[in-house]
Amino acid sequence: MKALHFGAGNIGRGFIGLLLSQSGYEVVFSDVNESLVRSLQERGSYTVTIADENGEHIPVHGVRAIDGRDLALVAEEVATADLVTTAVGVPILKHIAPGIAAGIKLRMERGGAPLHIIACENAIGASTQLKEHVMGLLSPEEKQQAASIAAFPDSAVDRIVPLQHHEDPLAVTVEPFYEWVINRSQMFPGAMEIGGVHYVDDLIPYIERKLFTVNTGHCSAAYAGYRKGYDTIQEAMKDEEVVGLVAGALQETGSMLVHAYGFDAAEHEAYIRKILDRFRNPYLRDEVVRVGRSPIRKLSPDDRLVRPALRAWEQGGSTGHLTKVMALALKFDYAEDPEAAQLQSMIAEKGARQAFAEVSGLGADHELTERVMHDYEQ
Ligand SMILES: NC(=O)c1ccc[n+]([C@@H]2O[C@H](COP(=O)([O-])OP(=O)(O)OC[C@H]3O[C@@H](n4cnc5c(N)ncnc54)[C@H](O)[C@@H]3O)[C@@H](O)[C@H]2O)c1
Ligand SMILES: O=P(O)(O)OC[C@@H](O)[C@@H](O)[C@H](O)[C@H](O)CO
């Protein structure tokens, strides 16, 4: 069995590639980073280290890599794969769509077997977004035929993999915890399941619980930590003021999630506590600028801040910590992050209120915008 995985970066090598290899797949990475592709081609293996007291090294053997810019090569791999996965970042999905569309066409010409294409990105409905990009490149007839040969089940992935700073460019250190949940109801019936993956019939509660707890909490620590001059999440989580903000934001999203999905309140509390401990993992060094990266995406309507805050507000719940985090996101002026730079230019040009209204999709005079602006001024 062969899995083609787009994105040989941190989560690609440290989570998806590792798990697929352990499940018996030959893993082929497609990436546009030339030196990364060359190293993988030369070595055909890499090592994942688990960030805990044992520091286990897990070798991943028998991997291949291809240049993601070579459309014909990508299409050939898609046409002959048993599974396609991605971890490239949501904005990149449209750029990998042409190779996938060309591969599906080849597969249809050759009468190939049905294929699952799974985006492992931090977003609600990422595979569905990828499907729209891919289908947009096919003719109406091809689209109809493609529906019976390619399915795009949505998924939720959870494993903290920081930026890597090793001498070995392929080495990757990951936290021990991992969770990969896939929406079975979007799969072809009777399809083979991947070992170590949790399959569910309704993904929405899982992806929202993950995104609005792990990622809301994570970016709260990042934006507060950045403001206070900390380099890492681990340093920020030693500051009681930061922890108070993170925990407060997670109480707000937690009440909203328990109310919306009927999660057991005590179990959700335990889930939050475990996540706070994961952020504190002393064997990891996770930079605040990675976790806070792309603040425009993180402040967008369906992402980890605006969506849970709006839903909590609609339910009559508290949002005071979430609005503070959004104000801190507006203050994330890390010049090397292109979205942070763009957001700061928007703020300089139009003012913070208008910039926030545009990126969040909330009106300039929405009550939540008022609260964010109040926190921003403070
Ligand atoms: N790192 C984490 O802790 C983590 C955890 C869960 C989910 N995610 C999600 O996984 C995705 C990737 O995150 P990451 O931290 O691994 O980032 P990363 O930057 O380490 O990896 C992304 C990889 O995609 C490659 N890429 C870019 N354009 C490409 C293209 N056109 N074709 C093929 N490859 C291309 C890059 O060269 C890079 O190697 C993001 O959506 C992120 O939100 C990350
Ligand atoms: O990848 P992003 O930019 O959406 O979010 C940054 C981190 O919060 C994220 O990568 C987490 O480490 C990951 O989602 C944990 O599962």
Coordinates of C-alpha atoms and ligand atoms in Angstrom, one line a residue:
M1 CA 0.0 0.0 0.0
K2 CA 1.3 3.4 -0.9
A3 CA 0.3 6.7 0.7
L4 CA 1.2 10.0 -1.0
H5 CA 1.5 12.8 1.6
F6 CA 1.8 16.4 0.6
G7 CA 4.0 18.4 3.0
A8 CA 7.1 16.8 4.5
G9 CA 7.2 19.4 7.2
N10 CA 6.8 19.1 11.0
I11 CA 3.4 17.4 11.2
G12 CA 4.0 15.6 7.9
R13 CA 7.1 13.8 9.1
G14 CA 6.4 13.9 12.8
F15 CA 2.8 12.6 12.8
I16 CA 1.1 11.6 9.5
G17 CA 4.2 10.0 7.9
L18 CA 5.1 8.2 11.1
L19 CA 1.6 6.8 11.7
L20 CA 1.0 5.8 8.1
S21 CA 4.4 4.0 8.0
Q22 CA 3.6 2.2 11.3
S23 CA 0.2 1.2 9.7
G24 CA 2.0 -0.5 6.8
Y25 CA 2.0 2.2 4.1
E26 CA 5.0 3.0 1.9
V27 CA 5.1 6.8 2.5
V28 CA 5.9 9.1 -0.5
F29 CA 6.3 12.8 0.5
S30 CA 5.6 15.5 -2.0
D31 CA 7.2 18.8 -1.1
V32 CA 8.4 22.0 -2.7
N33 CA 11.4 22.4 -0.4
E34 CA 14.3 21.2 -2.6
S35 CA 16.8 20.4 0.2
L36 CA 14.2 18.6 2.2
V37 CA 13.1 16.5 -0.8
R38 CA 16.8 15.8 -1.6
S39 CA 17.6 14.7 1.9
L40 CA 14.6 12.3 2.0
Q41 CA 15.5 10.9 -1.4
E42 CA 19.1 10.3 -0.4
R43 CA 18.4 8.8 3.0
G44 CA 14.9 7.2 2.5
S45 CA 14.4 7.3 6.3
Y46 CA 14.3 9.7 9.2
T47 CA 13.9 9.6 13.0
V48 CA 11.1 10.9 15.2
T49 CA 11.9 11.6 18.8
I50 CA 9.2 11.5 21.5
A51 CA 9.5 14.5 23.8
D52 CA 9.2 12.9 27.3
E53 CA 11.5 11.5 30.0
N54 CA 12.3 8.4 27.9
G55 CA 13.1 10.3 24.6
E56 CA 12.4 7.3 22.5
H57 CA 13.8 7.5 18.9
I58 CA 11.5 5.9 16.3
P59 CA 13.1 5.3 12.9
V60 CA 10.8 5.7 9.9
H61 CA 12.2 3.6 7.0
G62 CA 11.4 3.1 3.4
V63 CA 10.1 6.6 2.6
R64 CA 10.4 8.3 -0.8
A65 CA 10.1 11.9 -1.8
I66 CA 9.2 13.8 -5.0
D67 CA 9.4 17.4 -6.1
G68 CA 5.9 18.8 -5.6
R69 CA 6.5 21.3 -8.5
D70 CA 6.7 18.4 -11.0
L71 CA 3.1 18.2 -11.9
A72 CA 3.4 15.0 -14.1
L73 CA 5.2 13.2 -11.3
V74 CA 2.7 14.3 -8.7
A75 CA -0.2 13.2 -11.0
E76 CA 1.4 9.8 -11.5
E77 CA 1.8 9.3 -7.7
V78 CA -1.8 10.3 -7.1
A79 CA -2.9 7.9 -9.9
T80 CA -1.2 5.0 -8.2
A81 CA -1.6 5.8 -4.5
D82 CA -3.9 3.9 -2.1
L83 CA -4.3 7.0 0.1
V84 CA -3.5 10.7 -0.3
T85 CA -3.0 13.0 2.8
T86 CA -1.9 16.6 3.2
A87 CA -0.3 18.8 5.9
V88 CA 0.7 21.9 4.0
G89 CA -1.3 24.7 5.6
V90 CA -4.8 25.7 4.5
P91 CA -3.7 28.5 2.1
I92 CA -1.6 26.0 0.2
L93 CA -4.4 23.6 -0.5
K94 CA -5.3 25.4 -3.7
H95 CA -1.7 25.1 -4.9
I96 CA -1.7 21.3 -4.6
A97 CA -5.1 20.9 -6.3
P98 CA -3.8 20.9 -9.9
G99 CA -1.5 17.8 -9.2
I100 CA -4.4 16.0 -7.5
A101 CA -6.8 16.9 -10.3
A102 CA -4.4 15.6 -12.9
G103 CA -3.8 12.4 -10.9
I104 CA -7.6 11.8 -10.6
K105 CA -7.9 12.2 -14.4
L106 CA -5.2 9.6 -15.0
R107 CA -6.8 7.3 -12.4
M108 CA -10.1 7.6 -14.2
E109 CA -8.5 6.9 -17.6
R110 CA -6.9 3.8 -16.2
G111 CA -10.0 2.6 -14.3
G112 CA -8.2 2.9 -11.0
A113 CA -9.7 2.0 -7.6
P114 CA -11.5 4.6 -5.4
L115 CA -9.2 6.9 -3.4
H116 CA -9.5 8.8 -0.2
I117 CA -7.9 12.2 0.0
I118 CA -7.6 13.6 3.5
A119 CA -6.4 17.1 4.5
C120 CA -4.8 17.1 7.9
E121 CA -4.9 20.8 8.5
N122 CA -6.1 23.0 11.4
A123 CA -9.5 24.0 10.0
I124 CA -13.1 23.0 9.9
G125 CA -13.8 21.0 6.6
A126 CA -10.2 21.2 5.2
S127 CA -10.7 18.1 3.0
T128 CA -13.9 19.6 1.7
Q129 CA -12.1 22.8 0.9
L130 CA -9.5 20.8 -1.0
K131 CA -12.2 18.9 -2.8
E132 CA -13.7 22.2 -4.0
H133 CA -10.3 23.4 -5.4
V134 CA -9.8 20.0 -7.1
M135 CA -13.3 19.7 -8.5
G136 CA -13.1 23.3 -9.8
L137 CA -10.3 22.1 -12.1
L138 CA -12.4 19.3 -13.7
S139 CA -15.1 19.5 -16.5
P140 CA -18.7 18.7 -15.5
E141 CA -18.4 15.2 -17.0
E142 CA -15.0 14.6 -15.2
K143 CA -16.5 15.9 -11.9
Q144 CA -19.4 13.4 -12.1
Q145 CA -17.0 10.5 -12.8
A146 CA -14.5 11.7 -10.1
A147 CA -17.2 11.6 -7.4
S148 CA -17.2 7.8 -7.7
I149 CA -13.4 7.5 -7.6
A150 CA -12.3 10.2 -5.1
A151 CA -13.7 11.0 -1.7
F152 CA -12.4 13.7 0.6
P153 CA -13.2 12.8 4.2
D154 CA -12.7 15.7 6.7
S155 CA -10.4 15.1 9.6
A156 CA -9.1 16.5 12.9
V157 CA -5.4 16.1 13.8
D158 CA -3.8 16.8 17.1
R159 CA -0.1 16.6 18.0
I160 CA 2.1 19.5 19.0
V161 CA 5.2 19.5 16.7
P162 CA 7.3 22.7 17.2
L163 CA 9.8 24.2 14.7
Q164 CA 12.8 21.9 14.6
H165 CA 16.3 23.0 15.2
H166 CA 18.5 19.9 14.7
E167 CA 21.7 19.3 12.9
D168 CA 19.9 16.6 11.0
P169 CA 17.4 18.4 8.8
L170 CA 15.0 15.4 8.8
A171 CA 15.0 14.8 12.6
V172 CA 11.7 15.7 14.2
T173 CA 10.8 15.9 17.9
V174 CA 7.1 15.5 18.8
E175 CA 5.0 15.4 21.9
P176 CA 3.9 11.9 23.0
F177 CA 0.1 12.7 22.6
Y178 CA -1.6 12.3 19.3
E179 CA -5.1 12.1 17.9
W180 CA -6.3 11.7 14.3
V181 CA -10.1 11.6 13.8
I182 CA -11.6 11.0 10.4
N183 CA -15.2 11.4 9.2
R184 CA -16.3 7.9 8.2
S185 CA -19.6 9.1 6.7
Q186 CA -17.6 10.8 3.9
M187 CA -15.7 7.6 3.0
F188 CA -16.4 5.0 0.5
P189 CA -18.4 2.1 2.2
G190 CA -16.2 -0.8 3.4
A191 CA -12.9 1.1 2.9
M192 CA -9.9 0.0 4.9
E193 CA -9.2 1.9 8.1
I194 CA -5.8 3.3 9.1
G195 CA -4.4 1.9 12.3
G196 CA -4.3 4.4 15.2
V197 CA -7.0 6.6 13.7
H198 CA -10.4 7.2 15.4
Y199 CA -13.3 7.1 12.9
V200 CA -16.6 8.9 13.7
D201 CA -19.8 9.5 11.8
D202 CA -20.0 13.2 12.8
L203 CA -16.7 15.0 12.9
I204 CA -18.0 18.5 13.8
P205 CA -18.0 18.1 17.6
Y206 CA -14.5 16.6 17.4
I207 CA -12.9 19.2 15.2
E208 CA -14.6 22.0 17.1
R209 CA -13.6 20.6 20.5
K210 CA -10.0 20.3 19.2
L211 CA -9.8 23.6 17.4
F212 CA -11.6 25.6 20.1
T213 CA -9.7 24.1 23.0
V214 CA -6.2 23.1 21.9
N215 CA -5.8 25.8 19.3
T216 CA -7.7 28.5 21.1
G217 CA -5.7 27.9 24.3
H218 CA -2.4 27.6 22.3
C219 CA -2.8 31.0 20.5
S220 CA -4.0 32.6 23.8
A221 CA -0.6 31.6 25.3
A222 CA 1.2 32.7 22.2
Y223 CA -0.3 36.1 21.8
A224 CA -0.1 36.9 25.6
G225 CA 3.4 35.4 25.7
Y226 CA 4.6 37.4 22.7
R227 CA 3.3 40.6 24.3
K228 CA 5.1 39.8 27.5
G229 CA 8.4 39.1 25.7
Y230 CA 8.6 35.3 26.1
D231 CA 10.2 33.2 23.4
T232 CA 8.4 30.0 24.0
I233 CA 5.0 28.6 25.1
Q234 CA 6.7 26.7 27.9
E235 CA 8.1 30.0 29.3
A236 CA 4.7 31.8 28.9
M237 CA 3.0 29.0 30.7
K238 CA 5.1 29.7 33.8
D239 CA 3.5 33.2 34.0
E240 CA 0.3 33.1 36.2
E241 CA -1.2 36.0 34.3
V242 CA -0.8 34.1 30.9
V243 CA -2.2 30.9 32.4
G244 CA -5.2 32.8 33.8
L245 CA -5.9 34.2 30.4
V246 CA -5.5 30.8 28.7
A247 CA -7.7 29.0 31.3
G248 CA -10.3 31.8 31.1
A249 CA -10.5 31.5 27.3
L250 CA -10.9 27.7 27.6
Q251 CA -13.7 28.1 30.2
E252 CA -15.5 30.3 27.7
T253 CA -15.1 27.9 24.8
G254 CA -15.7 25.0 27.1
S255 CA -19.1 26.3 28.3
M256 CA -20.0 27.0 24.7
L257 CA -19.0 23.4 23.6
V258 CA -20.7 21.7 26.5
H259 CA -23.8 23.6 25.8
A260 CA -23.7 23.0 22.0
Y261 CA -22.7 19.3 22.0
G262 CA -23.7 18.0 25.4
F263 CA -20.2 17.0 26.3
D264 CA -19.9 15.8 29.9
A265 CA -18.7 19.0 31.8
A266 CA -16.3 17.1 34.1
E267 CA -14.8 15.2 31.2
H268 CA -14.3 18.5 29.3
E269 CA -12.6 20.0 32.4
A270 CA -10.2 17.0 32.4
Y271 CA -9.6 17.5 28.6
I272 CA -8.7 21.2 29.3
R273 CA -6.4 20.3 32.2
K274 CA -4.6 17.7 30.0
I275 CA -4.1 20.3 27.3
L276 CA -2.7 22.9 29.7
D277 CA -0.2 20.2 30.8
R278 CA 0.7 19.5 27.1
F279 CA 1.5 23.2 26.6
R280 CA 3.8 23.0 29.7
N281 CA 5.7 19.9 28.4
P282 CA 9.3 20.7 29.5
Y283 CA 10.8 18.4 26.9
L284 CA 9.4 20.7 24.1
R285 CA 10.6 24.1 23.0
D286 CA 7.7 25.6 21.1
E287 CA 8.2 29.2 19.9
V288 CA 5.4 31.7 20.5
V289 CA 5.9 33.0 16.9
R290 CA 5.1 29.6 15.5
V291 CA 2.0 29.2 17.5
G292 CA 0.8 32.7 16.8
R293 CA 1.7 32.5 13.1
S294 CA -0.8 33.8 10.5
P295 CA -3.0 36.0 12.8
I296 CA -5.3 37.0 9.9
R297 CA -6.2 33.3 9.5
K298 CA -6.5 32.9 13.2
L299 CA -8.9 35.9 13.4
S300 CA -10.9 34.8 10.5
P301 CA -14.7 34.0 11.0
D302 CA -14.5 30.2 11.2
D303 CA -11.2 29.9 13.1
R304 CA -10.3 29.3 16.8
L305 CA -11.2 32.8 18.2
V306 CA -14.1 34.5 16.4
R307 CA -16.3 31.4 15.8
P308 CA -16.3 30.2 19.5
A309 CA -16.6 33.8 20.8
L310 CA -19.6 34.5 18.5
R311 CA -21.2 31.3 19.5
A312 CA -20.6 31.9 23.2
W313 CA -22.0 35.4 22.8
E314 CA -25.1 34.1 21.0
Q315 CA -25.7 31.6 23.8
G316 CA -25.4 34.5 26.4
G317 CA -22.1 33.1 27.7
S318 CA -18.9 35.0 28.7
T319 CA -16.4 36.2 26.2
G320 CA -14.1 38.5 28.2
H321 CA -11.0 36.4 27.9
L322 CA -11.5 35.6 24.2
T323 CA -11.9 39.3 23.3
K324 CA -8.7 40.0 25.2
V325 CA -6.9 37.3 23.2
M326 CA -8.3 38.8 19.9
A327 CA -7.0 42.2 21.0
L328 CA -3.6 40.7 21.7
A329 CA -3.7 39.0 18.3
L330 CA -4.0 42.5 16.8
K331 CA -0.9 43.5 18.7
F332 CA 1.1 40.5 17.3
D333 CA 3.5 42.6 15.3
Y334 CA 6.2 40.0 14.5
A335 CA 7.6 41.4 11.3
E336 CA 8.9 38.1 9.9
D337 CA 5.3 36.7 9.8
P338 CA 3.8 37.9 6.5
E339 CA 0.2 37.9 7.9
A340 CA 1.3 39.8 11.0
A341 CA 3.0 42.4 8.8
Q342 CA -0.1 42.7 6.6
L343 CA -2.4 43.0 9.7
Q344 CA -0.2 45.8 11.1
S345 CA -0.3 47.6 7.7
M346 CA -4.1 47.3 7.7
I347 CA -4.2 48.7 11.3
A348 CA -1.9 51.6 10.3
E349 CA -4.0 52.4 7.2
K350 CA -7.6 51.9 8.4
G351 CA -7.4 51.8 12.2
A352 CA -7.7 48.7 14.4
R353 CA -11.5 48.6 14.4
Q354 CA -11.9 48.5 10.7
A355 CA -9.0 46.1 10.3
F356 CA -10.5 43.8 12.9
A357 CA -14.0 44.1 11.3
E358 CA -12.5 43.0 7.9
V359 CA -10.5 40.0 9.1
S360 CA -13.1 38.7 11.6
G361 CA -16.2 39.3 9.4
L362 CA -17.9 40.9 12.5
G363 CA -19.4 44.3 11.9
A364 CA -17.4 47.4 13.0
D365 CA -20.1 48.1 15.6
H366 CA -20.8 44.5 16.6
E367 CA -20.8 44.2 20.4
L368 CA -17.9 41.8 20.3
T369 CA -15.9 44.2 18.1
E370 CA -16.6 46.9 20.8
R371 CA -15.2 44.6 23.5
V372 CA -12.1 43.8 21.4
M373 CA -11.5 47.5 20.8
H374 CA -11.9 48.2 24.5
D375 CA -9.3 45.6 25.3
Y376 CA -7.1 46.8 22.5
E377 CA -7.1 50.3 23.8
Q378 CA -6.2 49.1 27.3
Ligands
LIG1 N1 2.9 21.6 13.8 C1 1.8 21.3 14.5 O1 1.9 21.2 15.8 C2 0.5 21.0 13.8 C3 -0.4 20.1 14.5 C4 -1.6 19.9 13.9 C5 -1.9 20.4 12.6 N2 -1.0 21.2 12.0 C6 -1.3 21.7 10.7 O2 -0.5 21.0 9.7 C7 -0.3 21.9 8.6 C8 1.3 21.9 8.4 O3 1.8 22.4 9.6 P1 3.4 22.2 9.9 O4 3.6 22.7 11.3 O5 3.8 20.8 9.6 O6 4.1 23.2 8.9 P2 5.4 23.1 8.1 O7 5.7 24.4 7.6 O8 6.5 22.4 9.0 O9 5.1 22.0 6.9 C9 4.5 22.4 5.8 C10 5.2 21.8 4.6 O10 4.4 22.0 3.4 C11 5.4 22.2 2.4 N3 4.7 22.8 1.2 C12 4.4 24.1 1.0 N4 3.8 24.2 -0.2 C13 3.7 23.0 -0.8 C14 3.3 22.5 -2.0 N5 2.7 23.3 -2.9 N6 3.3 21.1 -2.2 C15 3.9 20.3 -1.3 N7 4.3 20.7 -0.1 C16 4.3 22.1 0.2 C17 6.4 23.1 3.0 O11 7.6 23.1 2.2 C18 6.6 22.4 4.4 O12 7.6 21.4 4.3 C19 -0.9 23.2 9.0 O13 -2.2 23.3 8.4 C20 -1.0 23.2 10.5 O14 -2.0 24.0 11.0 C21 0.2 21.5 12.6
LIG2 O1 -0.8 25.3 13.0 P1 -1.6 26.6 13.3 O2 -0.9 27.8 12.8 O3 -3.0 26.4 12.8 O4 -1.7 26.6 14.9 C1 -0.5 26.6 15.6 C2 -0.5 25.6 16.7 O5 -1.5 25.9 17.6 C3 -0.8 24.2 16.1 O6 0.1 23.9 15.1 C4 -0.8 23.1 17.3 O7 0.5 22.9 17.6 C5 -1.5 21.9 16.8 O8 -2.7 22.1 16.2 C6 -1.6 20.8 17.9 O9 -2.4 19.8 17.4

